[in-house]
Short mmCIF file of C-alpha atoms in Angstrom, two decimals:
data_model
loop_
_atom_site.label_atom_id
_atom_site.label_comp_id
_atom_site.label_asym_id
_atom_site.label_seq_id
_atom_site.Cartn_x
_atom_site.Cartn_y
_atom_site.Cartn_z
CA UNK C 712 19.40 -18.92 41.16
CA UNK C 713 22.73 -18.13 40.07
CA UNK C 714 22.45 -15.47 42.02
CA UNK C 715 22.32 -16.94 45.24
CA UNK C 716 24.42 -16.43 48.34
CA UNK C 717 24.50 -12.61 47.50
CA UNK C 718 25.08 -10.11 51.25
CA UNK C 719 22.51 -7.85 50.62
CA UNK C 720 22.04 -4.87 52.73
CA UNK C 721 19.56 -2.03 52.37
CA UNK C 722 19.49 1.31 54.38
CA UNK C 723 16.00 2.82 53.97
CA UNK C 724 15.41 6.70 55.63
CA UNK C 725 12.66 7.80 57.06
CA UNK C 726 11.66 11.63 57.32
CA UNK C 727 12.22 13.46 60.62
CA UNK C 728 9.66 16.39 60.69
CA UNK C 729 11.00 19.47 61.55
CA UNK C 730 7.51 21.74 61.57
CA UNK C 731 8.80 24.80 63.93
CA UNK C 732 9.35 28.66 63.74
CA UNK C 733 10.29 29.00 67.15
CA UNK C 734 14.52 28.79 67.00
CA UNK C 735 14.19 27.22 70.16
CA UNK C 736 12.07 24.66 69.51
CA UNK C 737 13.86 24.08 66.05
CA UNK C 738 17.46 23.83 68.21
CA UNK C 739 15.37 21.20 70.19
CA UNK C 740 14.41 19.10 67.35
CA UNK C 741 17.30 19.05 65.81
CA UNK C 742 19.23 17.90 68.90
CA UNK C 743 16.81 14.95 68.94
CA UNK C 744 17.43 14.32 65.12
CA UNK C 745 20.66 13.96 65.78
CA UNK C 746 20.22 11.47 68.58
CA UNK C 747 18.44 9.49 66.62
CA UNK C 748 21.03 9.53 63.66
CA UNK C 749 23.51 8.30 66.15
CA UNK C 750 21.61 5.47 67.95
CA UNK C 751 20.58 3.79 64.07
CA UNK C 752 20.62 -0.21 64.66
CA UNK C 753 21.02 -3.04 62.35
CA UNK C 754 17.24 -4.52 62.00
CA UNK C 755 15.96 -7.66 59.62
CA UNK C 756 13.62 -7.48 57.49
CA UNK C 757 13.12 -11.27 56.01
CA UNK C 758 16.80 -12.35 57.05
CA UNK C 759 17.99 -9.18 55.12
CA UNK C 760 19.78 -6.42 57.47
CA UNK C 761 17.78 -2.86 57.02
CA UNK C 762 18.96 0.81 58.14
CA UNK C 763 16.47 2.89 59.07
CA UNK C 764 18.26 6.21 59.75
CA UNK C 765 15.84 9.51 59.70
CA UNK C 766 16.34 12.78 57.55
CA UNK C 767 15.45 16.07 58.26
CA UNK C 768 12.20 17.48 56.29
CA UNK C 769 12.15 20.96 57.11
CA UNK C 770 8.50 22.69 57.06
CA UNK C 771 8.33 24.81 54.82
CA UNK C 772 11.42 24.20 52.84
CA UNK C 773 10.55 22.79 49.12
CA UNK C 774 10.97 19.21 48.01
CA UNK C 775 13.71 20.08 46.20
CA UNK C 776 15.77 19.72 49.41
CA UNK C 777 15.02 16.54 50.55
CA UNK C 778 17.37 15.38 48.37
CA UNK C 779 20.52 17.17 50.12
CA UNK C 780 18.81 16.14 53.60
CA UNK C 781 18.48 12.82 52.56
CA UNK C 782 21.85 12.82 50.94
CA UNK C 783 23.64 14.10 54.57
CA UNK C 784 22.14 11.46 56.64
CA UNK C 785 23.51 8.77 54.92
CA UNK C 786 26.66 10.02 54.48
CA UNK C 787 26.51 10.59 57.78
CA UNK C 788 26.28 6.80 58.47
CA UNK C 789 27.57 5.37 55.60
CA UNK C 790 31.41 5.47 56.76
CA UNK C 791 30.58 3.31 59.88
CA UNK C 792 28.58 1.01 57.30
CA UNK C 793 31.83 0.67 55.51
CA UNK C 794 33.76 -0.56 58.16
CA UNK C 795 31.65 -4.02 59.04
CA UNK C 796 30.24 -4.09 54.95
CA UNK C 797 32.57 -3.67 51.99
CA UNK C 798 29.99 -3.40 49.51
CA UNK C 799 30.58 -4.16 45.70
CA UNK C 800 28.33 -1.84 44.61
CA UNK C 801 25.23 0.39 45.64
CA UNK C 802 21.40 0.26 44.12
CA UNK C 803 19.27 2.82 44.25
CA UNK C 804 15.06 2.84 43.67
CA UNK C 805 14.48 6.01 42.11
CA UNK C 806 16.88 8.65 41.19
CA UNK C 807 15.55 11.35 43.60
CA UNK C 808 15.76 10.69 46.72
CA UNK C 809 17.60 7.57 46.92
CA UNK C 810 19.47 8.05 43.46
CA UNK C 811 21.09 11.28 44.88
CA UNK C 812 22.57 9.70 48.26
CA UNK C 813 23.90 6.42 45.93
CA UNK C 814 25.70 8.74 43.64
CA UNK C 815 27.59 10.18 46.62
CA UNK C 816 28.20 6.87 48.02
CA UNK C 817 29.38 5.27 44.93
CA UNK C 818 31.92 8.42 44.69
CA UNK C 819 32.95 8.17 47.99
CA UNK C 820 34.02 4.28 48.01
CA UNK C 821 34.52 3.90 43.87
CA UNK C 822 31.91 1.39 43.30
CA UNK C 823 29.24 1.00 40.77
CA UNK C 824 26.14 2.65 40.82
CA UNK C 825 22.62 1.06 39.54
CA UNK C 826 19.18 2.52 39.53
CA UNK C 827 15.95 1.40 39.61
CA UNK C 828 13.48 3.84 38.09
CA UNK C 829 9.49 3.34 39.32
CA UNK C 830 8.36 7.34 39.22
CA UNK C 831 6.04 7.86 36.26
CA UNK C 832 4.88 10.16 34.64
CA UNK C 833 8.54 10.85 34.96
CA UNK C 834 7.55 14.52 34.16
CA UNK C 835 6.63 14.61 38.26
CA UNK C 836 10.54 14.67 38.90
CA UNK C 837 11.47 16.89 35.96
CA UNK C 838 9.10 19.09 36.05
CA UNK C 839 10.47 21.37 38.65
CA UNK C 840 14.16 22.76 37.93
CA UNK C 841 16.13 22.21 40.59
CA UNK C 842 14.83 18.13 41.38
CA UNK C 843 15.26 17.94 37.45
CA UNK C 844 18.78 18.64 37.30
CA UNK C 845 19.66 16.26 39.98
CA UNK C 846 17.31 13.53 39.09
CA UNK C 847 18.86 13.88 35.71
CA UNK C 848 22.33 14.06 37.12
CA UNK C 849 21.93 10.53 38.61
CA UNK C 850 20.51 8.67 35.85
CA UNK C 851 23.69 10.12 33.57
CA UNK C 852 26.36 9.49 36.28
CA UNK C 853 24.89 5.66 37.11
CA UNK C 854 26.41 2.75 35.48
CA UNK C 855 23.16 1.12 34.58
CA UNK C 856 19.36 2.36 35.04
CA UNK C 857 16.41 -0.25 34.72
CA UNK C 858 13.00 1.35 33.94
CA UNK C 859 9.97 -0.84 35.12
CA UNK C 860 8.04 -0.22 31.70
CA UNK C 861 8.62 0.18 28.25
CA UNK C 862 7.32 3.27 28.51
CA UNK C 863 8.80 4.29 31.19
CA UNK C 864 12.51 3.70 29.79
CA UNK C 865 11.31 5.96 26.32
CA UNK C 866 10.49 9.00 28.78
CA UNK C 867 13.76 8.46 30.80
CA UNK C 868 15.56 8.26 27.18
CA UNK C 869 14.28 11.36 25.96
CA UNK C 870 16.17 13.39 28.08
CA UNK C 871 19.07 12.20 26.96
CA UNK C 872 21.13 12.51 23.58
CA UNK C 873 20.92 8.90 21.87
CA UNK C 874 24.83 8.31 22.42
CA UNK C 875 23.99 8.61 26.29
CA UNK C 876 20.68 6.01 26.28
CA UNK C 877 22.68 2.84 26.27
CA UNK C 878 22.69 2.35 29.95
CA UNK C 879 18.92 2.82 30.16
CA UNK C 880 16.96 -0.02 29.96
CA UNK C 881 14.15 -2.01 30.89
CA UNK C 882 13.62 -4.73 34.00
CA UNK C 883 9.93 -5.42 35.10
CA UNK C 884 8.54 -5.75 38.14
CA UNK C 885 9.16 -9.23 39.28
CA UNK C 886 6.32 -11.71 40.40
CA UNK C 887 7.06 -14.77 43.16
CA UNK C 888 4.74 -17.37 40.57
CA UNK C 889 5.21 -19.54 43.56
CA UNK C 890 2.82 -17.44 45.52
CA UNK C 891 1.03 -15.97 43.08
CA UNK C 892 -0.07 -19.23 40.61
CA UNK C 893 -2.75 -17.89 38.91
CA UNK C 894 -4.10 -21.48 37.87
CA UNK C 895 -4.55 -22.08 41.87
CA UNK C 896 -5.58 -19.24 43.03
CA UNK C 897 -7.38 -16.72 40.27
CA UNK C 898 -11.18 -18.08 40.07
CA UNK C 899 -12.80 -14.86 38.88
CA UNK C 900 -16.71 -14.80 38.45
CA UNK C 901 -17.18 -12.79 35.09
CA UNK C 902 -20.69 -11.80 35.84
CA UNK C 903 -19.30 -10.19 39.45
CA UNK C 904 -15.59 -9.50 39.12
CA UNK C 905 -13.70 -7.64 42.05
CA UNK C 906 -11.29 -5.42 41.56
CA UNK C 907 -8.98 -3.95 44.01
CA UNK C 908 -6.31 -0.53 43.49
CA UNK C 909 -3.74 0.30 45.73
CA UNK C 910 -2.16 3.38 45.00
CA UNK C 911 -2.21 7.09 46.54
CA UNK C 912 -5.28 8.96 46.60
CA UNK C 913 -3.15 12.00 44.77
CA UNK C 914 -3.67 13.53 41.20
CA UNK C 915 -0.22 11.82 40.14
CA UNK C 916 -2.15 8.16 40.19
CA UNK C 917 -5.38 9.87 39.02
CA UNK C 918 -8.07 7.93 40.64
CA UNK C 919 -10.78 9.90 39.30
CA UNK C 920 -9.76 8.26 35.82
CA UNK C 921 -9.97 5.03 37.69
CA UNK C 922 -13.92 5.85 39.55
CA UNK C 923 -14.55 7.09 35.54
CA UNK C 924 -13.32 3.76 33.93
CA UNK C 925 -15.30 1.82 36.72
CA UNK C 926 -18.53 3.48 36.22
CA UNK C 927 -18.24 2.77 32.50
CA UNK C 928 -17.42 -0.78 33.44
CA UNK C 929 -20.30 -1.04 36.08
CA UNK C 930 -23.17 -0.23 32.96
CA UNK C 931 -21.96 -3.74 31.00
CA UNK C 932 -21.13 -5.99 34.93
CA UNK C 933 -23.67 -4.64 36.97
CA UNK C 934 -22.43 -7.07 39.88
CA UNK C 935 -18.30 -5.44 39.33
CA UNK C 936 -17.44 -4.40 42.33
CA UNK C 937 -14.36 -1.94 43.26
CA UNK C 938 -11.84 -1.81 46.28
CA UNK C 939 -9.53 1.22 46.45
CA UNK C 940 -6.41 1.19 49.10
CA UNK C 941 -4.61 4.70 49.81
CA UNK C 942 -4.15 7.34 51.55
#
């Protein structure tokens, strides 16, 4: 509560496919990219103001540039921002993508930069070179980084030498306990519990682990039953 009264903004991208060979139709597409980029409006999003400008994800370019894409749309925007929003300091969630643009930004206007770090295993950023180095660049160059686990925040560590760790630490996911009251609204029948997932269907969340540790669980409850949201 202390905190209250804060002007948050947020700017969010979202990709622009560019899936052509034709130079033609690429010129095309990115003429419309760019008319997008320019017509970007203000929205809310529960009273808070939200950007939602696209960037440019180039078929079959790697992942590692997304993060330069990314970077060039909002710095593409970000001046205009400045003019209506003098911002005390920028937030990222996650140090590739987002961390990448906020490091520019917080060069460009000399504010402070803090991350949020969610990706785990971690080793899904740092295992290819090139998003390694600048995921890694990020985390060093921010002013604070919050982990959402414990053991997230030892994996982040790691990479670093123990003189450079002190800016990594830990800040759990929060939970509205006005909403979510477990004493109101948890009533679980132990002889039929139901359990729901939602994650991505992708080898990173490993839901094959997940069916594996159900069936186990379905040979003691019988009546468990299991609910999985993703794509």
């Amino acid at each position: 509560r202390g905190f209250e009264g804060l002007d948050v903004r947020v700017i969010s991208c979202r990709p622009f496919w560019i899936r052509r060979r034709n130079p033609l139709k690429i010129f095309s597409s990115n003429r419309i990219f760019k008319q997008q980029l320019a017509a970007v409006k203000w929205t809310e999003h529960d009273s808070v103001p939200v950007l939602y400008p696209p960037y440019r994800i180039i078929y079959p370019l790697s992942f590692w540039s997304h993060a330069w894409l990314y970077r060039a749309s909002v710095m593409r925007i970000i001046d205009d921002v400045w003019k209506d929003f003098k911002f005390d300091m920028v937030h990222a969630h996650t140090a590739y993508l987002d961390g990448v643009a906020a490091l520019a930004v917080s060069k460009r206007f000399k504010v402070p930069l803090a991350i949020t770090e969610h990706t785990g295993p971690f080793t899904h950023l740092t295992g290819r070179p090139i998003v390694r180095q600048l995921t890694l660049k990020s985390i060093a160059k921010a002013d604070m980084v919050w982990c959402v686990s414990d053991s997230l925040c030892r994996e982040v560590r790691s990479y670093f030498p123990e003189r450079k760790q002190e800016h990594i630490g830990v800040l759990y996911n929060g939970v509205d306990t006005s909403i979510f009251n477990t004493s109101e609204y948890w009533n679980p029948n132990p002889a039929a519990p139901r359990i729901l997932n939602v994650a991505s269907i992708d080898r990173n969340k490993n839901p094959l682990m997940l069916l594996d540790a159900f069936a186990r669980l379905k040979k003691q409850v019988p009546g468990a039953t299991l609910a999985y949201v993703g794509t």
